[in-house]
């Protein structure tokens, strides 16, 4: 077998395990009975170990070495070797004993975090957080970085991203958003949300979520929609990309925008050719780029007036009480801005402020510039500064997210980058399709989805995010698109002059 | 590591793969989208191969050799070594090239069978059936047998069963059942089935199936109920034993008794201790014994008058149109006897006749006493003889079952044995719990379930079926219990003097 065939076969073995693990993970959150968790954890642990072994196997190392010197590879093959090689080196960089040690601490940290959040008592989590931050710093050292240890962690989620670049994005963004939010709250008139108030039974909401996914051309022949406590989407294979969702009886928007958000992620997976899956490039360009696809569907499309012009009759078909509510009224109602304590409930204007705060604090933690004991105070101070509110307790503040307890340091910025990418891509869609608004309003959502497939989905993880943005929009990431977007949209909704 | 620990570890590895495969199989029938099948087949094929390799690994062979000579093993460990050793030898008996060859033919045979059934044209299936029968005969030779090649195949599904024993069971059974069925049809008065006629919406039927499973103490904390085209139950792990079901809008009994049937299988799995799962003894004593547990819940319990005394109010709660239908009327209605062409629709009286016919024909096929070309004629002749009806075409006759196209030769008798075991076990329950009928009628289904757990479930596959029957009922399998059961029950329902 030649080197390339052996490499492809190796990736196939990894894909077999990845697919089984994705299904197992999906089932665990959707259908597995409570008592099934005992043996399930053993199955999960064992297959994860098998996959890890394939990720760092010496045979793979040899193949990578040969392929990295091979100029005859296709663009896609080169991209695959680039990503698999990077993963190989990063996974091998950490001594196995340390990985095991960290995994044990992590399971304690997650339990401590859950208890701390429940009791709103940071001191329960504090000593374990200290350890988790230490591991993050140690891992960063093993991974290597040029300027800042946080760079070594960012690379995992957003290739090419650094603290310096992040600061260049966050700074101007904050300078614009903080005063704009203040202005909205003080001078603006909040939209009337009464049209979407009410009690909405869950089975009918499930139908609505299905209709919404059909509307955005999510392919149910290559996917499924299931109930879950914490929504996610997952690619079990290239032709099996599932959405999960949850429904709140008193908040119809939660299940609707949840479905659109996860549907956006799933469309990314469904839009990729099988070849990229086989080359393990189907995870997308980065976490941030993945988030941009969910935000495009949820916000750029789902919270736009053209969308509601098309979707209002569908909504009214499922819930007849909306028959006499205008698209304009629905558009305004789903776009209320409220500075709130909880990130996952944040609107388009405040969401990025929640993220900046986390990104800054975790970079400082990893660099040792901020001590864990000082974290709650700094958190509350930043909340006041950015959002003008102070959490009444740590459960509604520093303890709200799971990320730090499970070791996801460097992940948070993806959420913000997703919003920024989405705005910049949206500008380009209107350049390429000048009458896109009219098309969407008249029900031709396909115009947008085809554009996303052609420009973003189809190439999967072939290009790094920065390169992809340049190719599609002609320029690197520029947060001014986002600022213009929210300022224009919300000034109008809030009646600012 | 000592031998026993190494053996246990080896079984654990097999259990990991079995559990993943069970979940993958379950998902494939329940939630997987249509286009997911492509990569899924590859995942399934690869993990199945991995499991097969563990089943016949030389390391396992060495461990088995040592453990087979080890007198210090517990009863359960000895049973495990017995079964795993038998599986090891049977799987190793067939040359790998032949297994592969048969698998290829099988996939063609299954496709040909599906087409033949659709067009009701036996000639499409005939040449492939000839090949499949040849493989079955060759496999039997490799497995080895004493008297009859079919014995070598029966051993796979019902340890210890032979053609001679089967003939000893079938002969007297047929002598009783054939004239009794004739008498029922000619002299009896069929029960009024109008109480269960009607249109029943599927979502409500799902609720009814759930209530029925709760009634028989199926544990939803260690299980799940999902929709499927062809119902089955599956043990994904010892604490995760799932039921699948389907619903016909115009036949409420289909979904109800389907749930009870699969629930009976699942209760067997839920009633076993974790230790037996770890020793891979949780498949039960045999296929026939597994079927006995589904038949106990579906028929001995579910089609009994005491059950309907308890269940009628539950049914009426879910479907209010049953509020004024008496338990007696429901009991009669669900016990109609109709000689019909299709096995899976057969009632308690005719079911075993369908099986005898198949068992006799497949034993003759494997022995070379019956040629495939003569099969349809022999089938129709036997149908006339046993059930008094002749199939109008082969789709309703010899082409109705999937078994022969997928190589399940020796499987059919399990269905009949299940019915016979169930009747014999039922007699013993009434010996051990004299007021069982009253207890069931007053809602104490637990009395029966506890008896099943204590006597059958708890010991899983520790005993061979014959030994288990002797231990629980004091005698080997005796089909006269079944004959007495149907004669008494149906003479009364059909008003025979």
mmCIF file of N, CA, C and O in Angstrom, chain A residues 412-441:
data_model
loop_
_atom_site.group_PDB
_atom_site.id
_atom_site.type_symbol
_atom_site.label_atom_id
_atom_site.label_comp_id
_atom_site.label_asym_id
_atom_site.label_seq_id
_atom_site.Cartn_x
_atom_site.Cartn_y
_atom_site.Cartn_z
ATOM 1 N N UNK A 412 -13.957 30.167 24.715
ATOM 2 C CA UNK A 412 -14.937 31.268 24.726
ATOM 3 C C UNK A 412 -14.857 32.214 23.522
ATOM 4 O O UNK A 412 -15.895 32.566 22.959
ATOM 5 N N UNK A 413 -13.654 32.629 23.114
ATOM 6 C CA UNK A 413 -13.601 33.585 22.004
ATOM 7 C C UNK A 413 -14.321 33.107 20.741
ATOM 8 O O UNK A 413 -14.794 33.928 19.950
ATOM 9 N N UNK A 414 -14.421 31.760 20.569
ATOM 10 C CA UNK A 414 -15.103 31.240 19.376
ATOM 11 C C UNK A 414 -16.506 31.816 19.227
ATOM 12 O O UNK A 414 -16.965 32.093 18.113
ATOM 13 N N UNK A 415 -17.191 31.949 20.359
ATOM 14 C CA UNK A 415 -18.569 32.444 20.302
ATOM 15 C C UNK A 415 -18.609 33.852 19.713
ATOM 16 O O UNK A 415 -19.438 34.181 18.877
ATOM 17 N N UNK A 416 -17.689 34.699 20.195
ATOM 18 C CA UNK A 416 -17.654 36.078 19.702
ATOM 19 C C UNK A 416 -17.214 36.110 18.243
ATOM 20 O O UNK A 416 -17.832 36.782 17.409
ATOM 21 N N UNK A 417 -16.159 35.360 17.932
ATOM 22 C CA UNK A 417 -15.665 35.336 16.552
ATOM 23 C C UNK A 417 -16.760 34.864 15.606
ATOM 24 O O UNK A 417 -16.885 35.370 14.487
ATOM 25 N N UNK A 418 -17.570 33.911 16.061
ATOM 26 C CA UNK A 418 -18.683 33.437 15.241
ATOM 27 C C UNK A 418 -19.627 34.563 14.880
ATOM 28 O O UNK A 418 -20.055 34.712 13.720
ATOM 29 N N UNK A 419 -19.953 35.395 15.856
ATOM 30 C CA UNK A 419 -20.833 36.540 15.584
ATOM 31 C C UNK A 419 -20.202 37.511 14.593
ATOM 32 O O UNK A 419 -20.884 38.056 13.710
ATOM 33 N N UNK A 420 -18.906 37.726 14.756
ATOM 34 C CA UNK A 420 -18.215 38.678 13.885
ATOM 35 C C UNK A 420 -18.086 38.131 12.458
ATOM 36 O O UNK A 420 -18.361 38.838 11.484
ATOM 37 N N UNK A 421 -17.676 36.873 12.347
ATOM 38 C CA UNK A 421 -17.599 36.243 11.015
ATOM 39 C C UNK A 421 -18.960 36.327 10.324
ATOM 40 O O UNK A 421 -19.058 36.619 9.130
ATOM 41 N N UNK A 422 -20.010 36.003 11.094
ATOM 42 C CA UNK A 422 -21.359 35.947 10.500
ATOM 43 C C UNK A 422 -21.746 37.297 9.907
ATOM 44 O O UNK A 422 -22.313 37.370 8.808
ATOM 45 N N UNK A 423 -21.444 38.382 10.602
ATOM 46 C CA UNK A 423 -21.793 39.716 10.093
ATOM 47 C C UNK A 423 -21.017 40.041 8.832
ATOM 48 O O UNK A 423 -21.563 40.588 7.870
ATOM 49 N N UNK A 424 -19.739 39.702 8.862
ATOM 50 C CA UNK A 424 -18.906 40.005 7.703
ATOM 51 C C UNK A 424 -19.336 39.178 6.487
ATOM 52 O O UNK A 424 -19.390 39.692 5.366
ATOM 53 N N UNK A 425 -19.667 37.904 6.714
ATOM 54 C CA UNK A 425 -20.154 37.059 5.622
ATOM 55 C C UNK A 425 -21.482 37.593 5.094
ATOM 56 O O UNK A 425 -21.735 37.599 3.885
ATOM 57 N N UNK A 426 -22.323 38.068 6.010
ATOM 58 C CA UNK A 426 -23.644 38.570 5.600
ATOM 59 C C UNK A 426 -23.496 39.752 4.640
ATOM 60 O O UNK A 426 -24.213 39.857 3.637
ATOM 61 N N UNK A 427 -22.541 40.636 4.952
ATOM 62 C CA UNK A 427 -22.300 41.776 4.055
ATOM 63 C C UNK A 427 -21.989 41.270 2.650
ATOM 64 O O UNK A 427 -22.491 41.790 1.649
ATOM 65 N N UNK A 428 -21.162 40.207 2.602
ATOM 66 C CA UNK A 428 -20.782 39.666 1.305
ATOM 67 C C UNK A 428 -21.974 39.028 0.575
ATOM 68 O O UNK A 428 -22.070 39.123 -0.649
ATOM 69 N N UNK A 429 -22.866 38.390 1.332
ATOM 70 C CA UNK A 429 -24.045 37.795 0.668
ATOM 71 C C UNK A 429 -24.860 38.877 -0.016
ATOM 72 O O UNK A 429 -25.369 38.671 -1.125
ATOM 73 N N UNK A 430 -24.963 40.034 0.611
ATOM 74 C CA UNK A 430 -25.753 41.109 -0.007
ATOM 75 C C UNK A 430 -25.031 41.742 -1.206
ATOM 76 O O UNK A 430 -25.669 42.266 -2.092
ATOM 77 N N UNK A 431 -23.701 41.645 -1.184
ATOM 78 C CA UNK A 431 -22.944 42.085 -2.360
ATOM 79 C C UNK A 431 -23.197 41.119 -3.515
ATOM 80 O O UNK A 431 -23.494 41.522 -4.637
ATOM 81 N N UNK A 432 -23.107 39.811 -3.195
ATOM 82 C CA UNK A 432 -23.222 38.796 -4.248
ATOM 83 C C UNK A 432 -24.664 38.622 -4.725
ATOM 84 O O UNK A 432 -24.900 38.249 -5.876
ATOM 85 N N UNK A 433 -25.615 38.821 -3.815
ATOM 86 C CA UNK A 433 -27.027 38.647 -4.172
ATOM 87 C C UNK A 433 -27.770 39.917 -3.751
ATOM 88 O O UNK A 433 -28.338 39.982 -2.653
ATOM 89 N N UNK A 434 -27.762 40.928 -4.589
ATOM 90 C CA UNK A 434 -28.293 42.235 -4.178
ATOM 91 C C UNK A 434 -29.755 42.172 -3.702
ATOM 92 O O UNK A 434 -30.149 42.943 -2.836
ATOM 93 N N UNK A 435 -30.555 41.275 -4.288
ATOM 94 C CA UNK A 435 -31.964 41.243 -3.878
ATOM 95 C C UNK A 435 -32.242 40.134 -2.861
ATOM 96 O O UNK A 435 -33.346 39.589 -2.798
ATOM 97 N N UNK A 436 -31.227 39.780 -2.073
ATOM 98 C CA UNK A 436 -31.382 38.665 -1.135
ATOM 99 C C UNK A 436 -32.549 38.868 -0.168
ATOM 100 O O UNK A 436 -33.316 37.937 0.102
ATOM 101 N N UNK A 437 -32.705 40.091 0.343
ATOM 102 C CA UNK A 437 -33.804 40.361 1.266
ATOM 103 C C UNK A 437 -35.158 40.015 0.644
ATOM 104 O O UNK A 437 -35.997 39.377 1.274
ATOM 105 N N UNK A 438 -35.341 40.445 -0.592
ATOM 106 C CA UNK A 438 -36.613 40.193 -1.273
ATOM 107 C C UNK A 438 -36.794 38.689 -1.500
ATOM 108 O O UNK A 438 -37.892 38.156 -1.360
ATOM 109 N N UNK A 439 -35.691 38.041 -1.887
ATOM 110 C CA UNK A 439 -35.774 36.594 -2.118
ATOM 111 C C UNK A 439 -36.182 35.861 -0.843
ATOM 112 O O UNK A 439 -37.043 34.974 -0.861
ATOM 113 N N UNK A 440 -35.552 36.223 0.268
ATOM 114 C CA UNK A 440 -35.887 35.572 1.538
ATOM 115 C C UNK A 440 -37.345 35.852 1.899
ATOM 116 O O UNK A 440 -38.090 34.946 2.274
ATOM 117 N N UNK A 441 -37.735 37.097 1.773
ATOM 118 C CA UNK A 441 -39.117 37.467 2.119
ATOM 119 C C UNK A 441 -40.128 36.689 1.285
ATOM 120 O O UNK A 441 -41.218 36.361 1.745
#
